[in-house]
Short mmCIF file of C-alpha atoms in Angstrom, two decimals:
data_model
loop_
_atom_site.label_atom_id
_atom_site.label_comp_id
_atom_site.label_asym_id
_atom_site.label_seq_id
_atom_site.Cartn_x
_atom_site.Cartn_y
_atom_site.Cartn_z
CA MET A 29 0.00 0.00 0.00
CA ALA A 30 1.34 3.42 -0.94
CA LEU A 31 2.38 5.72 1.89
CA GLN A 32 -0.28 8.41 2.27
CA ASN A 33 1.13 10.36 5.21
CA MET A 34 3.73 10.25 7.96
CA GLU A 35 1.20 8.92 10.48
CA GLN A 36 1.44 5.51 8.77
CA LEU A 37 5.01 5.03 9.98
CA ASN A 38 5.40 2.39 12.69
CA ALA A 39 8.00 1.46 15.31
CA MET A 40 10.14 -0.44 12.79
CA HIS A 41 10.31 2.59 10.50
CA PHE A 42 11.38 4.78 13.42
CA ASP A 43 14.06 2.25 14.40
CA VAL A 44 15.49 2.47 10.88
CA LEU A 45 15.45 6.26 10.89
CA ARG A 46 17.08 6.27 14.32
CA GLU A 47 19.85 3.96 13.09
CA ILE A 48 20.44 6.13 10.02
CA GLY A 49 20.62 9.13 12.33
CA ASN A 50 23.04 7.32 14.62
CA ILE A 51 25.40 6.51 11.75
CA GLY A 52 25.11 10.01 10.32
CA GLN A 53 25.70 11.60 13.71
CA GLY A 54 28.78 9.45 14.23
CA ASN A 55 30.17 10.53 10.85
CA ALA A 56 29.41 14.17 11.65
CA ALA A 57 31.09 13.89 15.05
CA SER A 58 34.27 12.55 13.41
CA SER A 59 34.36 15.42 10.92
CA LEU A 60 33.59 18.04 13.56
CA SER A 61 36.25 16.54 15.82
CA GLN A 62 38.86 17.14 13.12
CA MET A 63 37.58 20.65 12.45
CA LEU A 64 37.52 21.62 16.13
CA SER A 65 40.65 19.65 17.12
CA GLN A 66 38.95 17.95 20.04
CA ALA A 67 37.19 14.71 20.80
CA ILE A 68 33.41 14.68 20.43
CA ASP A 69 31.10 11.92 21.63
CA ILE A 70 27.49 11.35 20.65
CA SER A 71 24.32 9.99 22.17
CA VAL A 72 21.63 8.04 20.34
CA PRO A 73 19.46 10.52 18.40
CA SER A 74 15.76 10.76 19.10
CA VAL A 75 13.21 10.63 16.29
CA LYS A 76 9.76 12.10 16.85
CA LEU A 77 6.68 12.68 14.75
CA LEU A 78 5.49 16.22 15.47
CA ASP A 79 2.95 18.50 13.85
CA PHE A 80 3.81 22.06 12.86
CA ASN A 81 2.73 23.68 16.13
CA GLU A 82 4.47 21.03 18.23
CA SER A 83 7.67 21.57 16.25
CA VAL A 84 7.55 25.32 16.89
CA GLU A 85 6.97 24.83 20.61
CA TYR A 86 9.74 22.23 20.81
CA LEU A 87 12.13 24.85 19.42
CA GLY A 88 11.32 27.30 22.20
CA GLY A 89 8.14 28.90 20.90
CA PRO A 90 7.25 30.91 17.77
CA GLU A 91 9.17 34.03 18.85
CA ASN A 92 12.40 32.30 19.88
CA ILE A 93 15.29 33.48 17.68
CA VAL A 94 17.02 30.55 15.98
CA LEU A 95 19.34 29.87 13.07
CA GLY A 96 17.84 27.82 10.25
CA MET A 97 19.73 25.99 7.51
CA LEU A 98 17.63 24.64 4.65
CA VAL A 99 19.16 21.86 2.54
CA GLY A 100 17.51 20.47 -0.59
CA LEU A 101 17.64 16.76 -1.46
CA LYS A 102 17.60 15.52 -5.06
CA GLY A 103 18.18 12.19 -6.77
CA ASP A 104 16.78 8.88 -5.56
CA ILE A 105 15.54 10.75 -2.48
CA ASN A 106 13.82 14.10 -2.95
CA GLY A 107 12.76 16.61 -0.35
CA MET A 108 14.46 18.88 2.16
CA MET A 109 16.19 18.95 5.50
CA LEU A 110 15.83 21.91 7.82
CA TYR A 111 18.45 22.22 10.56
CA VAL A 112 17.41 24.52 13.38
CA LEU A 113 20.21 25.59 15.71
CA GLN A 114 19.95 27.46 18.99
CA LYS A 115 22.37 30.16 20.11
CA SER A 116 24.15 27.63 22.35
CA PHE A 117 25.14 25.53 19.32
CA ALA A 118 26.59 28.44 17.36
CA SER A 119 28.28 29.85 20.46
CA SER A 120 29.97 26.54 21.29
CA MET A 121 31.28 26.09 17.76
CA LEU A 122 32.56 29.65 17.45
CA LYS A 123 34.22 29.55 20.86
CA SER A 124 35.93 26.26 20.02
CA VAL A 125 37.52 27.53 16.81
CA PHE A 126 37.77 31.30 17.12
CA GLY A 127 37.53 31.86 20.87
CA LYS A 128 34.58 34.11 20.09
CA GLU A 129 31.58 34.44 22.38
CA ILE A 130 28.19 35.75 21.34
CA SER A 131 25.18 36.75 23.38
CA ASP A 132 22.75 36.76 20.47
CA LEU A 133 22.52 35.09 17.06
CA THR A 134 22.10 38.49 15.42
CA GLU A 135 25.76 39.21 16.32
CA LEU A 136 27.00 36.66 13.77
CA ASP A 137 29.01 38.26 10.98
CA GLU A 138 29.67 37.00 7.45
CA MET A 139 32.66 34.90 8.49
CA ASP A 140 30.69 33.35 11.35
CA LEU A 141 27.82 32.46 9.03
CA SER A 142 30.20 30.95 6.49
CA PHE A 143 31.66 28.78 9.25
CA ILE A 144 28.21 27.70 10.44
CA GLN A 145 27.25 26.96 6.83
CA GLU A 146 30.22 24.59 6.57
CA ILE A 147 29.01 22.84 9.71
CA GLY A 148 25.61 22.54 8.02
CA ASN A 149 27.31 20.90 5.05
CA ILE A 150 28.94 18.41 7.41
CA LEU A 151 25.69 17.60 9.24
CA ALA A 152 23.62 17.21 6.07
CA GLY A 153 26.35 15.37 4.16
CA SER A 154 26.87 12.93 7.02
CA TYR A 155 23.16 12.09 7.23
CA VAL A 156 22.80 11.65 3.47
CA ASN A 157 25.96 9.53 3.27
CA ALA A 158 24.53 7.28 5.98
CA ILE A 159 21.42 6.73 3.85
CA SER A 160 23.53 6.05 0.76
CA SER A 161 25.85 3.61 2.52
CA LEU A 162 22.92 1.57 3.83
CA THR A 163 20.79 1.62 0.67
CA GLY A 164 23.05 2.35 -2.29
CA LEU A 165 20.78 5.25 -3.24
CA THR A 166 22.24 8.34 -4.90
CA ILE A 167 21.36 11.62 -3.21
CA ASP A 168 22.64 15.12 -3.94
CA ILE A 169 22.36 17.97 -1.46
CA SER A 170 22.22 21.70 -2.08
CA VAL A 171 24.39 24.27 -0.34
CA PRO A 172 22.66 25.17 2.94
CA THR A 173 20.63 28.39 2.86
CA ILE A 174 21.00 30.20 6.19
CA SER A 175 18.58 32.54 7.88
CA ILE A 176 18.23 33.92 11.40
CA ASP A 177 14.68 34.59 12.49
CA MET A 178 11.94 33.58 14.91
CA ALA A 179 11.27 29.85 15.03
CA GLY A 180 7.76 30.34 13.68
CA ALA A 181 9.11 32.16 10.62
CA ILE A 182 11.91 29.65 10.04
CA LEU A 183 9.48 26.74 10.05
CA ALA A 184 7.16 28.59 7.69
CA VAL A 185 9.74 28.05 4.92
CA PRO A 186 8.94 24.34 4.42
CA ALA A 187 5.32 24.80 5.56
CA VAL A 188 3.96 24.09 2.07
CA GLU A 189 5.74 20.73 2.12
CA PHE A 190 4.14 19.92 5.48
CA ALA A 191 0.69 19.98 3.89
CA GLN A 192 1.73 17.56 1.16
CA ILE A 193 2.94 14.83 3.50
CA GLY A 194 0.29 15.08 6.21
CA ASN A 195 0.04 16.93 9.47
CA SER A 196 3.33 15.69 10.92
CA VAL A 197 7.04 15.78 10.12
CA LEU A 198 10.07 13.83 11.28
CA PHE A 199 11.87 15.74 14.00
CA ILE A 200 15.36 14.42 14.78
CA ASP A 201 17.48 15.50 17.76
CA ASP A 202 21.26 15.04 17.69
CA SER A 203 23.45 15.54 20.76
CA PHE A 204 27.18 16.18 20.57
CA LEU A 205 29.28 15.93 23.73
CA PHE A 206 32.54 17.83 23.97
CA THR A 207 35.11 15.71 25.82
CA ASN A 208 37.12 18.83 26.61
CA ALA A 209 34.47 21.10 28.09
CA GLU A 210 36.95 23.94 28.59
CA LYS A 211 37.03 24.53 24.84
CA SER A 212 33.27 24.64 24.48
CA ALA A 213 30.61 26.79 26.05
CA ASP A 214 29.45 26.45 29.66
CA ASN A 215 27.55 23.27 28.85
CA ASN A 216 29.61 20.61 27.08
CA GLU A 217 26.54 19.12 25.40
CA ILE A 218 25.11 20.82 22.33
CA LYS A 219 22.13 19.78 20.24
CA SER A 220 21.10 20.22 16.66
CA ASN A 221 17.49 19.80 15.59
CA MET A 222 16.73 18.49 12.14
CA ILE A 223 13.33 18.41 10.48
CA LEU A 224 13.23 15.91 7.64
CA VAL A 225 10.66 16.60 4.93
CA PRO A 226 11.06 13.94 2.23
CA GLU A 227 8.58 13.22 -0.52
CA LEU A 228 6.43 10.27 0.53
CA SER A 229 7.52 8.33 -2.55
CA SER A 230 11.13 8.84 -1.45
CA LEU A 231 10.37 7.37 1.97
CA GLU A 232 8.84 4.36 0.21
CA THR A 233 12.02 4.01 -1.85
CA LEU A 234 14.19 4.21 1.26
CA PHE A 235 12.29 1.55 3.20
CA SER A 236 11.90 -0.66 0.13
CA ARG A 237 15.68 -0.73 -0.35
CA LEU A 238 15.99 -1.96 3.22
CA GLY A 239 13.33 -4.63 2.75
CA ILE A 240 10.79 -2.95 5.00
CA GLU A 241 7.15 -2.65 4.04
CA VAL A 242 5.26 0.63 4.37
#
């Protein structure tokens, strides 16, 4: 039976998505470790099915200022990935590399944004490579488009896609743990939030390659 909406996904589908996230997060941690010159550990990512309003609230409410990175997916898997980063994430990364501290995301300059964009490339590339390594599917990603705005406005960007796949989206939490907390911000754990908005036919392709019915 063809997948009509995200609500049809079951526990087995979520286990697969969690494993893909775990592999992708591990790859990202290795790349970030080299970039930041320090060891980074990970915890098992969480995968949730949230509707639009729940997603906004989970990100701190509609007026919370966040950094969004939108990445397009093309090839055997089509859709988009939206990374939503809090100030703590950007602050930790900037402090680790440049020794720079920020009190607000609006303080980020062009160099800072370029650096964060490269991190977005690493995060998205690692997740997509995990899918490809498990399935053999070919997926191309676009250069991340960055914007800083209220969470409600950031999530409005893929809002049209929400309607096409049902009332819910896949919300994936990744946690990165700095082994050397002195080089990071006050808290040595930072999180990235990723909203995955694939075409339903692409999800069918993904699960079919892994021998899982939808």
